[in-house]
Each structure stands twice: as C-alpha cells, then as structure tokens.
XYZ file of C-alpha atoms in Angstrom:
748
model
C -6.578 -7.449 0.841
C -4.608 -10.235 -0.894
C -4.466 -8.581 -4.525
C -2.415 -11.392 -5.806
C -0.507 -14.703 -5.093
C 3.213 -15.257 -6.742
C 2.677 -18.442 -8.904
C 6.210 -19.354 -8.535
C 7.959 -19.761 -4.861
C 11.263 -18.856 -6.984
C 11.779 -14.792 -5.474
C 12.314 -12.214 -8.140
C 9.960 -9.166 -7.810
C 9.725 -6.122 -6.206
C 7.538 -5.486 -3.409
C 4.568 -2.592 -3.334
C 1.724 -0.923 -1.291
C -1.196 0.075 -2.739
C -2.758 0.108 -0.620
C -5.011 0.550 -3.931
C -4.160 -3.342 -3.930
C -1.400 -3.730 -1.559
C -1.546 -6.644 0.372
C -2.173 -7.142 3.931
C -1.185 -10.550 5.993
C -2.594 -13.748 6.129
C -5.277 -14.690 8.655
C -7.382 -17.636 10.260
C -10.737 -18.742 10.552
C -11.850 -15.197 12.769
C -10.564 -12.894 10.807
C -12.346 -9.558 9.286
C -13.878 -11.064 6.266
C -10.793 -11.458 4.197
C -8.410 -9.346 5.746
C -5.666 -11.269 8.001
C -3.748 -11.301 11.030
C -0.098 -10.196 11.486
C 0.777 -13.163 12.928
C 0.187 -14.876 9.833
C 3.324 -16.158 7.674
C 1.428 -15.173 4.324
C 3.349 -12.281 1.662
C 1.760 -8.934 3.082
C 2.299 -6.119 0.480
C 5.507 -4.159 0.794
C 4.007 -2.405 -1.730
C 2.011 -2.085 -2.695
C 3.019 -2.120 -2.885
C 4.440 -5.070 0.008
C 4.306 -7.839 -1.952
C 7.445 -10.334 -2.399
C 7.617 -13.566 -3.906
C 8.295 -16.333 -1.772
C 11.846 -17.360 -1.902
C 12.707 -21.862 -1.812
C 15.036 -21.058 0.497
C 12.836 -18.810 2.919
C 10.247 -21.509 2.709
C 11.605 -23.846 5.015
C 8.395 -24.208 6.888
C 6.973 -26.198 4.319
C 9.773 -28.674 4.026
C 9.453 -32.557 5.707
C 12.580 -31.137 8.268
C 10.233 -28.646 9.685
C 6.575 -30.299 9.811
C 6.411 -30.411 13.000
C 7.315 -27.241 13.217
C 5.260 -25.311 11.461
C 2.273 -27.285 12.698
C 3.108 -26.058 16.655
C 3.430 -22.640 14.743
C 0.052 -22.845 12.981
C -1.461 -23.715 15.854
C 0.168 -20.681 17.922
C -0.739 -18.573 14.811
C -4.651 -19.192 14.922
C -5.077 -18.808 18.691
C -2.768 -16.001 18.150
C -5.928 -14.391 15.217
C -8.328 -15.264 17.201
C -7.284 -13.956 20.041
C -6.427 -11.135 17.784
C -10.191 -10.478 17.131
C -11.307 -9.667 20.487
C -10.949 -5.820 20.006
C -13.997 -4.874 17.276
C -13.618 -1.370 15.414
C -14.678 1.826 16.932
C -15.516 4.967 15.474
C -13.074 8.014 17.102
C -15.503 8.716 20.267
C -14.286 5.029 20.997
C -18.665 4.046 19.702
C -18.818 0.577 18.213
C -18.176 1.496 14.109
C -21.174 0.477 12.254
C -19.191 0.020 8.545
C -22.691 -0.233 6.380
C -23.828 3.263 7.720
C -20.693 4.514 7.442
C -20.670 3.282 3.682
C -23.939 4.518 2.639
C -23.049 7.689 4.139
C -19.575 8.537 2.087
C -21.829 7.288 -1.079
C -24.704 9.326 -0.132
C -22.105 12.251 -0.005
C -20.575 11.053 -3.210
C -16.949 10.720 -1.585
C -17.346 7.682 -3.621
C -19.547 5.829 -6.066
C -19.331 2.526 -8.011
C -17.837 3.361 -11.244
C -20.516 2.654 -14.578
C -23.276 2.174 -11.964
C -26.337 3.202 -14.764
C -24.749 0.367 -16.417
C -24.127 -2.017 -14.088
C -20.770 -1.310 -12.733
C -17.498 -3.439 -12.579
C -15.888 -4.608 -9.605
C -12.844 -2.862 -8.162
C -13.398 -0.209 -9.908
C -14.551 2.894 -7.978
C -15.363 7.081 -9.039
C -14.393 9.761 -6.524
C -17.106 12.662 -6.111
C -15.702 15.969 -5.546
C -15.044 15.545 -1.421
C -12.996 12.721 -1.846
C -10.985 13.851 -4.975
C -10.495 17.012 -2.573
C -9.398 14.261 0.564
C -7.053 12.809 -1.803
C -5.368 15.712 -3.310
C -4.736 16.751 0.183
C -3.255 13.909 1.173
C -1.366 13.841 -1.808
C -0.311 17.827 -1.477
C 0.870 16.673 2.185
C 2.560 13.668 1.021
C 4.873 15.740 -1.680
C 5.815 18.281 1.167
C 6.249 15.999 3.887
C 8.796 13.478 1.646
C 9.604 15.490 -1.868
C 10.291 18.724 -0.673
C 11.577 18.285 2.979
C 13.996 15.476 1.368
C 14.932 17.159 -1.614
C 13.390 14.409 -3.583
C 13.884 13.894 -7.879
C 9.950 13.833 -8.610
C 9.014 11.788 -11.738
C 5.907 11.105 -13.656
C 6.414 7.947 -15.924
C 4.021 6.196 -18.516
C 1.494 3.651 -17.508
C 2.072 1.961 -20.432
C 4.910 -0.266 -20.335
C 7.224 -2.760 -22.441
C 6.481 -6.221 -22.122
C 10.603 -6.853 -21.647
C 10.951 -4.437 -19.030
C 7.941 -6.546 -16.868
C 9.606 -9.249 -17.785
C 13.210 -8.772 -16.472
C 11.469 -7.197 -13.239
C 9.674 -10.604 -13.249
C 6.046 -9.321 -13.352
C 5.225 -11.439 -16.175
C 6.104 -14.750 -15.316
C 5.258 -14.325 -11.440
C 2.752 -10.938 -11.161
C -0.730 -13.806 -11.086
C -3.139 -15.256 -8.888
C -4.887 -18.832 -9.053
C -8.249 -19.171 -10.102
C -10.517 -21.596 -11.453
C -14.058 -22.323 -12.926
C -17.210 -23.894 -12.100
C -18.076 -25.904 -14.529
C -21.922 -25.278 -14.676
C -22.273 -21.792 -14.891
C -18.952 -20.798 -15.531
C -18.426 -18.253 -12.616
C -14.617 -17.411 -11.973
C -13.183 -17.788 -8.497
C -10.223 -16.585 -7.347
C -8.893 -19.749 -5.718
C -7.556 -19.098 -2.214
C -10.912 -17.190 -1.465
C -12.826 -19.858 -2.541
C -11.116 -22.406 -0.238
C -11.186 -19.735 2.364
C -14.935 -19.137 1.941
C -16.282 -22.361 1.883
C -14.161 -23.509 4.985
C -14.721 -20.596 6.831
C -19.066 -21.380 6.402
C -18.135 -24.811 7.855
C -16.674 -23.885 10.462
C -19.560 -21.453 11.175
C -22.098 -24.313 10.748
C -20.038 -26.213 13.541
C -19.889 -23.581 15.521
C -24.587 -22.803 15.429
C -24.462 -26.934 15.399
C -22.602 -26.650 19.061
C -24.645 -23.632 19.846
C -21.591 -20.820 20.285
C -21.972 -17.423 18.873
C -21.451 -16.762 15.191
C -19.793 -13.535 14.782
C -22.083 -10.995 11.894
C -20.085 -9.671 8.698
C -20.001 -5.962 8.406
C -20.371 -6.095 4.587
C -24.374 -6.452 4.230
C -23.879 -8.558 0.587
C -21.333 -10.553 2.127
C -23.532 -11.457 5.747
C -26.848 -12.402 3.100
C -24.550 -14.348 0.575
C -22.670 -16.480 3.263
C -26.144 -17.202 5.512
C -27.592 -19.359 2.305
C -24.360 -21.283 2.806
C -24.572 -21.646 6.683
C -25.580 -25.299 7.719
C -25.408 -26.160 11.042
C -23.275 -29.695 11.122
C -21.149 -30.533 14.044
C -17.506 -31.573 12.546
C -15.090 -33.484 14.444
C -12.629 -31.545 16.368
C -10.010 -33.352 14.818
C -11.534 -31.748 11.570
C -11.817 -28.416 12.956
C -8.053 -28.147 13.884
C -7.445 -29.021 10.152
C -9.563 -26.378 8.635
C -8.211 -23.813 10.969
C -4.725 -24.824 10.125
C -5.209 -24.594 6.195
C -6.705 -20.878 7.468
C -3.868 -20.126 9.302
C -1.576 -20.411 6.094
C -4.247 -20.005 3.414
C -2.090 -17.322 1.628
C 1.141 -20.552 1.355
C -0.707 -22.565 -0.829
C 0.390 -22.642 -4.388
C -2.241 -23.617 -7.553
C -1.396 -27.194 -7.422
C -1.683 -27.522 -3.356
C -5.258 -25.414 -3.232
C -6.510 -27.957 -6.206
C -5.509 -30.859 -3.435
C -7.802 -28.535 -0.778
C -10.316 -28.868 -3.141
C -10.775 -32.609 -3.794
C -9.194 -33.816 -0.787
C -12.416 -31.398 1.115
C -14.925 -31.946 -1.777
C -15.087 -28.066 -1.861
C -17.828 -27.061 -3.921
C -19.475 -23.949 -5.183
C -22.716 -23.014 -3.071
C -23.901 -21.185 -6.322
C -24.310 -24.489 -8.130
C -22.871 -27.492 -5.808
C -20.391 -28.179 -8.037
C -16.686 -28.880 -7.503
C -14.170 -26.448 -9.402
C -11.615 -27.288 -12.109
C -8.242 -27.479 -10.712
C -6.650 -23.742 -10.353
C -4.215 -22.306 -13.380
C -2.517 -19.100 -12.912
C -3.990 -15.809 -14.069
C -1.471 -12.966 -14.254
C -2.754 -9.942 -12.527
C -1.440 -7.337 -15.022
C -3.652 -6.105 -17.600
C -2.324 -6.352 -21.575
C -2.544 -4.464 -24.257
C -0.851 -4.075 -27.787
C 0.830 -0.691 -27.976
C 0.576 0.867 -31.635
C -1.113 -0.230 -34.572
C 0.423 -3.493 -35.545
C 0.408 -5.504 -32.742
C 3.966 -6.331 -32.194
C 4.985 -4.285 -29.400
C 3.267 -5.970 -26.428
C 2.910 -4.059 -23.439
C 0.767 -3.654 -19.795
C -0.281 -0.941 -17.991
C 2.123 -1.125 -14.553
C 1.228 -2.918 -11.665
C 3.423 -0.128 -9.678
C 5.005 2.527 -10.483
C 8.707 1.695 -9.637
C 9.746 0.345 -12.915
C 10.428 3.912 -14.034
C 12.507 5.210 -11.648
C 14.949 2.414 -11.470
C 15.342 2.802 -15.401
C 15.883 6.324 -14.913
C 18.361 5.963 -12.673
C 21.685 6.939 -14.394
C 19.448 10.040 -15.723
C 18.701 10.945 -11.890
C 22.157 10.461 -10.846
C 23.682 12.656 -13.697
C 20.711 15.185 -12.672
C 21.855 15.079 -9.437
C 24.873 15.696 -10.017
C 26.458 12.324 -9.352
C 26.399 12.790 -5.295
C 24.945 9.921 -3.567
C 22.444 9.009 -1.524
C 19.448 10.487 -3.015
C 15.827 9.329 -3.668
C 13.752 9.516 -6.220
C 9.787 10.111 -5.970
C 6.484 9.267 -8.084
C 2.666 9.659 -7.737
C 0.495 7.849 -9.918
C -1.910 5.242 -10.954
C -1.121 1.417 -11.207
C -3.824 -1.370 -12.960
C -4.168 -4.810 -10.634
C -6.576 -6.732 -12.825
C -7.838 -8.571 -9.729
C -9.815 -11.879 -9.898
C -12.192 -11.358 -7.441
C -12.311 -7.593 -6.102
C -13.670 -7.078 -2.573
C -13.675 -4.832 0.498
C -14.765 -1.317 -1.578
C -11.526 0.761 -1.582
C -9.453 -1.489 -0.474
C -9.022 -4.030 -3.203
C -9.817 -2.606 -6.120
C -8.071 -2.651 -9.445
C -7.201 0.902 -10.506
C -5.381 2.798 -7.648
C -3.018 6.089 -6.480
C 0.154 4.969 -5.568
C 3.383 6.968 -4.041
C 6.327 5.310 -4.055
C 9.892 6.457 -3.155
C 13.182 4.559 -4.195
C 16.085 5.877 -2.151
C 19.371 4.919 -3.896
C 22.577 4.683 -0.963
C 25.761 2.987 -0.980
C 25.404 -0.285 0.565
C 29.266 0.141 2.079
C 29.535 1.976 5.623
C 25.909 0.157 7.522
C 22.998 2.579 5.226
C 23.394 5.315 7.510
C 20.850 8.429 7.290
C 22.527 11.980 7.855
C 19.099 12.944 9.251
C 19.011 9.953 11.515
C 19.748 11.282 14.704
C 16.345 13.695 13.998
C 14.321 11.106 14.570
C 15.737 9.039 16.865
C 13.705 9.546 20.341
C 10.447 8.474 17.758
C 8.468 5.979 19.521
C 7.338 3.430 16.924
C 4.536 0.488 17.673
C 6.487 -2.426 16.533
C 5.705 -5.871 15.710
C 9.073 -7.695 15.074
C 9.156 -11.549 13.276
C 10.374 -12.727 16.534
C 7.086 -12.317 17.875
C 4.700 -13.308 15.008
C 6.881 -16.367 15.142
C 6.062 -17.625 18.899
C 2.385 -16.681 17.668
C 1.790 -13.970 19.567
C 1.122 -10.802 18.380
C 1.995 -8.496 20.687
C 3.617 -5.120 19.879
C 6.110 -3.179 21.703
C 7.245 0.808 21.715
C 10.453 1.367 21.062
C 12.767 4.288 20.007
C 13.281 3.888 16.343
C 16.651 4.590 17.343
C 17.069 1.309 20.377
C 15.021 -0.407 17.426
C 18.100 0.354 14.947
C 21.074 -0.016 17.918
C 19.087 -3.553 18.798
C 18.767 -4.714 15.163
C 15.267 -5.044 15.703
C 15.541 -2.999 12.103
C 18.021 -3.376 9.771
C 19.614 0.018 9.620
C 19.212 3.566 9.910
C 18.013 4.529 6.503
C 15.260 1.592 6.462
C 14.803 2.953 10.294
C 14.569 6.985 9.310
C 12.001 6.351 6.569
C 9.875 4.134 8.923
C 9.889 7.178 11.836
C 9.183 9.218 8.601
C 6.206 7.531 7.355
C 4.985 7.280 11.206
C 5.165 11.176 11.398
C 3.361 11.430 7.905
C 0.357 9.484 9.195
C -0.095 11.593 12.210
C 0.177 14.304 10.516
C -3.056 13.393 7.837
C -5.254 12.791 11.167
C -4.641 8.816 11.607
C -5.386 7.779 14.761
C -1.738 6.545 15.904
C -3.671 4.116 18.581
C -4.402 2.286 15.524
C -1.012 2.032 13.807
C 1.859 -0.872 14.208
C 4.903 -1.526 12.204
C 4.900 -5.054 11.224
C 7.454 -6.927 10.139
C 7.661 -9.313 7.789
C 8.950 -12.743 8.496
C 11.487 -14.433 6.853
C 9.045 -16.284 4.000
C 7.728 -13.423 3.068
C 10.623 -11.774 1.625
C 12.681 -12.175 -1.251
C 15.968 -13.897 -0.969
C 17.419 -10.592 -1.819
C 15.775 -7.961 0.691
C 17.458 -7.199 3.935
C 14.344 -6.362 5.796
C 10.752 -5.288 5.487
C 7.838 -3.395 7.328
C 4.350 -2.720 6.783
C 2.836 0.035 8.298
C -0.570 -1.169 8.766
C -4.194 0.390 9.948
C -6.531 -0.735 12.523
C -10.255 -0.680 10.580
C -13.625 -2.527 10.401
C -11.273 -5.361 8.281
C -8.683 -5.637 10.653
C -5.175 -4.338 9.946
C -4.631 -3.444 6.698
C -1.109 -2.841 5.096
C -1.184 0.391 4.035
C 2.366 1.459 3.521
C 5.011 -0.640 2.723
C 9.037 -0.210 3.073
C 11.584 -2.850 2.524
C 15.593 -2.528 1.926
C 15.383 -3.958 -1.885
C 19.491 -4.460 -1.608
C 20.233 -3.499 -5.598
C 18.118 -6.064 -7.175
C 16.445 -4.157 -9.300
C 19.173 -2.400 -11.031
C 21.320 -5.378 -11.134
C 18.371 -7.179 -13.041
C 18.048 -4.268 -15.692
C 21.429 -3.497 -16.172
C 21.976 -7.314 -16.459
C 19.666 -7.049 -19.340
C 20.251 -4.456 -21.133
C 23.733 -3.973 -20.902
C 22.992 -0.236 -18.891
C 25.448 1.010 -16.499
C 23.157 1.655 -13.954
C 25.852 1.941 -11.214
C 28.009 4.666 -9.316
C 31.106 5.730 -9.937
C 33.394 7.527 -7.158
C 36.991 8.448 -6.653
C 38.834 6.750 -4.276
C 40.833 8.478 -1.584
C 43.457 5.639 -2.194
C 44.100 3.376 -4.620
C 43.253 -0.199 -4.906
C 45.009 -2.792 -6.264
C 43.090 -5.625 -7.449
C 43.563 -9.334 -8.889
C 40.926 -10.345 -11.327
C 39.361 -11.983 -14.409
C 39.123 -9.454 -17.302
C 36.739 -9.441 -20.172
C 38.218 -7.771 -22.446
C 35.337 -7.761 -26.110
C 36.730 -7.255 -29.741
C 34.055 -4.605 -30.517
C 34.962 -4.754 -34.081
C 34.059 -7.984 -34.346
C 31.238 -7.976 -31.344
C 28.790 -6.055 -32.828
C 28.833 -7.929 -37.388
C 28.509 -10.884 -35.041
C 25.722 -10.678 -33.096
C 23.991 -7.616 -34.763
C 20.610 -6.259 -32.892
C 21.708 -8.583 -30.045
C 25.211 -7.786 -29.490
C 24.521 -5.358 -26.683
C 22.494 -7.655 -24.420
C 25.520 -10.340 -25.099
C 27.971 -7.859 -24.321
C 25.736 -7.006 -21.023
C 25.307 -10.735 -20.171
C 29.024 -11.316 -20.469
C 30.526 -8.147 -18.052
C 28.107 -9.133 -15.551
C 29.517 -11.977 -14.953
C 30.806 -12.944 -11.491
C 34.741 -13.634 -10.536
C 33.876 -17.517 -10.543
C 31.848 -17.456 -13.652
C 34.623 -15.752 -15.684
C 37.385 -18.163 -14.305
C 35.337 -21.271 -16.042
C 34.517 -19.560 -19.190
C 38.292 -18.619 -19.466
C 39.030 -22.490 -19.163
C 36.351 -22.968 -22.015
C 38.182 -20.526 -24.058
C 40.669 -21.930 -23.526
C 40.101 -26.023 -23.490
C 37.103 -25.227 -26.537
C 38.142 -22.033 -28.043
C 35.221 -20.790 -27.889
C 32.660 -20.283 -24.485
C 28.578 -20.974 -24.015
C 26.724 -18.494 -22.113
C 23.665 -17.676 -21.001
C 21.383 -14.596 -22.631
C 17.796 -14.352 -21.643
C 15.882 -13.716 -24.954
C 18.869 -14.448 -27.290
C 18.938 -17.524 -29.502
C 17.173 -20.533 -27.160
C 18.539 -18.579 -24.479
C 22.604 -20.066 -24.697
C 25.262 -17.969 -26.812
C 28.459 -19.146 -28.259
C 31.221 -16.912 -28.306
C 34.789 -17.670 -29.940
C 37.708 -17.198 -29.186
C 38.491 -13.974 -31.667
C 35.685 -12.136 -29.989
C 36.517 -12.042 -26.494
C 39.410 -12.508 -24.428
C 39.170 -13.807 -20.562
C 42.506 -13.153 -18.638
C 43.515 -13.011 -15.003
C 44.964 -9.706 -14.732
C 45.882 -6.867 -11.873
C 44.692 -3.685 -11.796
C 44.907 0.000 -9.853
C 41.329 1.046 -9.164
C 41.285 4.717 -8.985
C 37.672 4.828 -8.815
C 35.452 2.310 -6.761
C 31.948 1.298 -9.353
C 29.174 -0.354 -7.173
C 25.273 -0.614 -7.555
C 23.190 1.451 -5.178
C 20.927 -0.583 -2.771
C 17.417 0.652 -2.614
C 15.373 1.662 0.441
C 11.375 1.372 -0.786
C 8.576 3.219 1.089
C 5.758 2.600 -1.353
C 2.227 4.229 -0.306
C -1.407 3.058 -0.842
C -3.126 6.135 -1.297
C -7.121 4.607 -1.216
C -5.895 2.373 1.848
C -4.672 5.549 3.562
C -7.561 7.545 2.613
C -10.394 4.894 3.480
C -8.609 3.686 6.779
C -8.461 7.467 7.574
C -12.138 8.352 6.803
C -12.678 5.109 9.387
C -10.621 6.562 12.120
C -12.102 10.516 11.646
C -15.528 9.125 12.254
C -17.730 9.196 14.580
C -21.532 9.803 15.557
C -22.981 12.905 17.081
C -25.801 11.930 19.588
C -29.387 13.698 18.686
C -29.659 16.935 20.945
C -33.553 15.870 21.528
C -32.423 12.854 23.281
C -33.706 10.429 20.115
C -32.421 7.451 18.500
C -31.036 9.154 15.488
C -27.096 9.782 15.320
C -25.687 11.853 13.169
C -21.980 11.449 11.409
C -19.185 13.102 11.697
C -15.951 12.790 10.211
C -13.522 15.007 12.057
C -10.598 15.298 9.279
C -7.825 17.483 10.192
C -8.241 21.438 8.469
C -4.937 20.304 6.887
C -6.564 17.533 4.740
C -10.328 18.399 5.038
C -11.954 18.385 1.513
C -13.512 21.981 2.209
C -12.429 24.292 4.932
C -14.978 26.013 5.510
C -18.762 26.248 5.152
C -20.356 29.993 4.301
C -23.777 29.939 6.245
C -26.462 32.528 5.859
C -28.860 32.882 8.057
C -31.645 33.098 5.865
C -32.248 33.552 1.135
C -32.307 37.478 2.382
C -30.705 39.306 -0.615
C -28.846 41.829 2.251
C -26.426 39.019 2.908
C -25.765 38.563 -0.655
C -22.718 40.726 -0.816
C -21.026 39.413 2.236
C -21.264 36.497 0.849
C -19.618 36.929 -2.192
C -16.949 39.134 -0.099
C -15.894 36.260 2.114
C -15.552 33.969 -0.632
C -13.556 36.008 -2.298
C -11.150 36.666 0.626
C -10.887 32.667 1.177
C -10.186 32.180 -2.442
C -7.941 34.837 -2.666
C -5.922 32.494 0.522
C -6.041 29.619 -1.164
C -8.742 28.483 1.367
C -11.751 25.710 0.012
C -15.101 27.092 1.109
C -18.903 26.100 0.189
C -21.640 28.125 0.490
C -25.088 26.366 1.698
C -27.718 28.898 1.190
C -30.239 26.236 0.783
C -33.807 26.340 2.613
C -33.043 23.879 5.040
C -32.284 24.768 8.927
C -29.230 26.124 9.755
C -28.692 23.189 11.928
C -29.585 20.675 9.184
C -27.334 22.590 6.843
C -24.054 22.311 9.773
C -25.469 18.534 10.197
C -24.378 17.750 6.477
C -21.449 19.186 6.474
C -20.145 17.814 9.076
C -20.780 14.441 7.052
C -18.251 16.188 4.411
C -16.072 16.462 7.425
C -15.838 19.810 6.526
C -14.240 21.659 10.143
C -14.994 25.278 10.164
C -18.322 27.010 9.642
C -19.182 31.030 8.967
C -22.354 32.120 9.850
C -23.812 35.633 8.288
C -27.139 36.961 10.047
C -28.267 40.351 10.592
C -25.867 41.502 12.907
C -23.162 41.172 9.957
C -25.252 43.731 8.640
C -24.944 46.178 11.149
C -20.992 45.417 12.212
C -19.843 43.303 9.820
C -18.696 40.654 12.209
C -19.414 36.846 11.745
C -19.594 33.936 13.886
C -17.072 30.768 13.324
C -18.397 27.398 13.823
C -16.237 24.591 15.321
C -17.332 20.963 13.931
C -16.228 18.660 16.735
C -17.210 20.906 19.659
C -19.628 22.837 18.283
C -18.647 25.690 19.566
C -18.720 29.290 18.051
C -16.478 32.173 18.549
C -17.724 36.011 17.134
C -15.646 38.562 15.822
C -14.870 40.967 12.333
C -14.533 39.752 8.810
C -10.596 39.941 8.856
C -10.109 38.484 12.087
C -11.791 35.513 11.772
C -10.717 34.627 8.607
C -6.956 35.654 9.836
C -8.123 32.688 12.424
C -9.558 30.543 9.761
C -6.232 30.606 7.898
C -3.687 29.631 11.095
C -6.244 26.874 11.507
C -5.999 25.671 8.133
C -1.789 25.834 7.944
C -2.172 23.926 11.152
C -0.398 26.598 13.145
C -3.228 26.539 15.577
C -5.674 24.766 17.194
C -9.633 25.448 18.123
C -8.757 26.092 21.814
C -5.924 28.853 21.089
C -8.751 30.609 18.737
C -11.495 30.262 21.213
C -8.857 31.522 23.602
C -8.166 35.238 22.042
C -12.138 35.420 20.418
C -15.496 36.056 22.438
C -17.992 33.457 22.585
C -21.255 33.473 20.816
C -24.212 30.896 21.607
C -27.307 32.043 20.164
C -27.006 30.481 16.776
C -25.354 27.176 18.789
C -29.561 26.933 20.520
C -30.985 26.901 17.325
C -28.231 24.484 15.649
C -28.986 22.091 19.338
C -32.501 22.396 18.722
C -31.993 21.155 14.735
C-alpha cells in the first residue's frame, strides 16, 4: 500500500508504519496488484509509519548529470522485480494461496467486515468482529510485554485530535499529501499515480496477449473483473514497452507535474469514460476538523501517534529522573484520508499503530547496553547496495556483524531490528517470509542516518509492516525551535569545558512588551540560531542598530529586533553542564498489516478425509495469539454434560484462558472444522466417559491428535500450551492418546 506521496521533494516529515497505512516499496510491471518490489527507489513507509519525504539532495538520480545511470538502474530494477514475482504466495503447508477463498472465510467467520455495509460501505473502513478483535488484542498484549515491559518503556496515550500548529511544524500540513486528478465526464476522483500505473499495466497486458504470452491473473476478483474489461490485445513497439516498464519502475518518484506530463504524453484515459483526467492536484491526507464551537481552532485527526511523544519529551525525561537513554511508546489509532484505498486490510483510512521513540545521546556511537544479548541473532537483510545493483538477493547476517561492518548504522538501531525479528517470530509469523529492507538514499529524509523496513511476503507481494529509522534529532529540534520549549537534556560534565562562542542575551523586561503573544516564538527562534548565524546577526546589530530574524508564523515571517532588546557578543564561558538534543530511534508498527500478514502465514487447507475435492481451511495461530484458546464440545445435547461444561468453563476463565462452547446440533467433526477456521488451537470433548470418571479429551488443531486425562490434568496442560512453555508434542508425550473421537472427526 502506498498511503501517500509527499508533494514536495524537500524532506521534512517523519516516517511511520502502519501498516494500517504503511507504505511498501515501489514496483515494476509484474507487481502484485499495487504492491511493489523492494528493488525500487520509491518511498517505503518507515512507518508508517516508513514514510519519509524525498530530499532534493538525495534525489540525485533524477538530475541530468545522473540520467544515464538512472536509466541503467531502472532497467535492472524492473528485471529484478520480474524475477521477484516468480515466487507465488503459498499457505503454511506450501499450497498455492487462494486469496479470494481466504478472504471469504475471514468474512464468513467475522474476522472483519466492511464498515457500514448495509448502507453500502465506505472504502478503506473495516470493522473487526469477535475473532479479529481478540487476535488484535492478543498481538497488542504481546507487543506491550515484549517491548514496553521488557525494555522499561514509558507508555503514553495521547489525544487523536491534534492542533494545526503541531502538524504544521512537523511538516504534515505542507507535505503529507497525494496527487489526485478528476474525470471531467463522471467526476470520479482518481489517485494520479495509481491511474497512470493501472492504465500502463493494462496496455502491457494487452501487448502480452497480442504476442501470445501468458498474462498473470489478479488475486482480487473485483480488480480482475475491472481490469479484464479494459485490457485490449494490441502489440506495442519494443521501445514503448521498455519505456512503460521504466515509468512503472519509478512510479512513486514522480510529482504532480510529472504525472500530468505522463498522462498527456501517453494519452492516458479513464477506461470508464474514455476521457483524459484533469491535471493532478495535491490532496492532503489528513482529516481536518474544527476544535470547539467557534471553529477558530483548526485541527486534524492525527496521521501518526509519535507527535504526542515528542511534545511530552521534557516531562518524560523528568519522570525518568533525568536519566538517558530511555524510550517512550504509544499504541493507538491513526487516520489517513486515502484517495483510493484498496488491498483490504493492507490500506485503510483508520488503523492501529504501535510506535516507540527511543531517545539516545548522539555522542558515543549510539551504543546500546543490551546489544550483546542480541548480537548473534541472524536476520535476513536486503541492503541498499544490493538494490542499487538491480538485485533483490538477500543475505543472512548476524546483527552483530551487520553493525560491525556498518551495514546497519549503529547498535541501538541494530538492537531494535533484532527485537522486531524476535517479536514477529513470537506471534507466529513465518520467518522464511520476512526480510529487512534498507531504505535507499532517495527514500530517506536528509536528516535520517539509516532506515530499515521489516517486510512480510503475502499474496500482495512484499508488504512493509514495521519501519525502524534513526531519525537523528529532527523532531525535537523543529518543535523546540517553533515553541521555544527546551526539548533537550542537561548533564553535568566530569571536567569543565571552556568554550568561545557567540552568546545571545535578551532583555526580557523590554522583549515581552515589544512582541506580546509572539515573544516566546521570537525568543525561541533567536536562541535556536547557530554560531554562524549569530555572528552575522551581531554584525547587523553593529552596522544597523537592529537585526532581521526569520520567525515562522509571526508577522510576515520576518521580525526586526533593535539593539536595546538584545545583545549578541563573542564571549568565553566555562561549561559545567552539557546540553544536547537527543537523537531518536523509531520502530513503528502497523498492527493491521501485521495481523493480516500473520493470517496469511498461518493459513492452510486440510484435505477432505474422504478424498473429495472439498478442502477445509485452518488457521494455525500459536496459542499465545489465537483469538480463542479452547473449544469446549459436548458429544451431544445430553443434559448430563451441562454441569461439566459449566465447571470446565469456569476453571478456564479463572486462569484467564478464553474458551468457547459449541453445543450446536452439528456433528462433532463439523464443529471442530469451523473452529479450525477460527484458529482455535485446542478442543475439549465431553462424552459419556466424562460422566463416569471425570476424564476429558484434548484435541490438537493442527495434527487432530487427541489425548485423554482427568479434568485438572488437562487444564494444567492447556495452561502450559497457552503460555508457550510447552508444545503439543510435550503434552502428547505425557498423556495417553485417545483415538475414538478421531475416527468420527475423520468421517465428518
């Protein structure tokens, strides 16, 4: 999913995940729906978000000096993307993954459903049903334990409503946008890059048909039908095919003007009307609102959770007894007004994020005290140098070696990459379908030191689910400059430091009355000036008796300050206390994307026991994250079973284990089967032997094997399976096997 394209190349915004609406890497012709190959040069999410503005200084490939090199790289990336597509998505058991069948099962079992469906629904909005809610809650609970509790993080729950000035300072108001165009005939709003992408791909599919080549089918049935209508078998010139592929390979790098030029150059028309859309215009992706009845205070629904953490930095530092380093964390909903959301849960307008802001001293190489604990963990890495060579070959490397060899910039960043790896493994993600892709230079903001995405392979290709970025000191710096708030750390030096510098001294008695409500902003901008700037300002005071200072949001952006209000002199001072603005390492998780990818990774089909064609879906969630841990199944509706159902349910609830009773009239095999689709890992059967000796059977979802034991023994075994301390093979080795019920299950 590409949640947005920034409308300016000058980077000034943080990256996020989310998943959620996190942004994958850009892609070439043979991509999965709209999901890109990692070998592209376009923006990926960080995360969510990660999502970084293109920096002019980093987009050197688009300059004329590098044009030839860009063409070569584009061809290589396009070829690499085609190679990457040769591996189709598979189920947990290696079967071809049928996306429509899986989606139908998820909706039938109410994992999720389109929001407001009886009113026709709204694109990009989904409701989670009981199993979806439980799965999400369990993932979040494990995330909180794995990160917040394990790392002693400081958790915040900040408001969704965010004032205009905050997001103006962060860069979201100006840069958080996509390009859209409008069909002049029917008024349809089209996301410009998607429109160009879809029409060019349709032409390339038509070219393949005309050449007698195989055309790959779409997984999405709605998209398949739509694209089939607009595919016409027309052979294109080889040069034009190459040109189309080059455009698609770098589709995320075009701004609005360039997209408009492509639409005109190739005469791209909306298949629904045969009309050429209007020139692209910027569309800000934030939901705007008015705070309060007067409508004087403009605000937005937050596009990420991180801004609240940055603004509360000074209070968090104080709460942490002024100790560095430390991390804050936030779990909450974010919002992005996508122009044309598609891809199910992978691109939505409202989504859950979990973000960490780890504040670290920039001096000393950004070491991490616990790095030694993870240095031998092996990660699958796709570094930027490999991508620039036009390849997607990954390499396995211990994170300790990756940091030592500067593949990963520093220990703290490497530590969190390893912790992300461990978390994904813990919740049941197929680790053979995980890689960490490094952002290339033109994907990162000019202030970022390094950035990696944890990408998960799905039926939609490689999807960025977690972004992990070293954001340097950008966020704290811009907010401090705007507000004058001291978002910095003060530490006592072991040895005093003698410093010769330009110092600013403000006459506060005169300064306040002169600038009134703008005084704090003006003073903050003055104090945030560099030594070089102060030297120039001092010369202005000497020569002109006043200085001119740029202050955003005050007057016309420039303020004149007379010499009776301020002094700027070159002095020597002895510094006993060091002041610095911390750097930030930011892991950003898109919970919705992780959840959906996990579902695909855990899904498989159990063959029909009678040899028929009907296969039954199974979701092999680990017990720790499964929505419901235990299914309680009475053999029949016999009244003798009811006391046992009640007693077992109460005991499981006492231990915090979720259980569901299925006493419907369906056969026991069908009851097991539909709960296999819900991912329930364990099943308790109550039969007539239970009435006689108080023993019950325990069934394993994946193997369908059963063991039998007394009630307390079985419940104790369930506890160990749910908390992850034992696996089914351990339980099966200590309890007697039970076969009778399995015969009935196999014959269902």
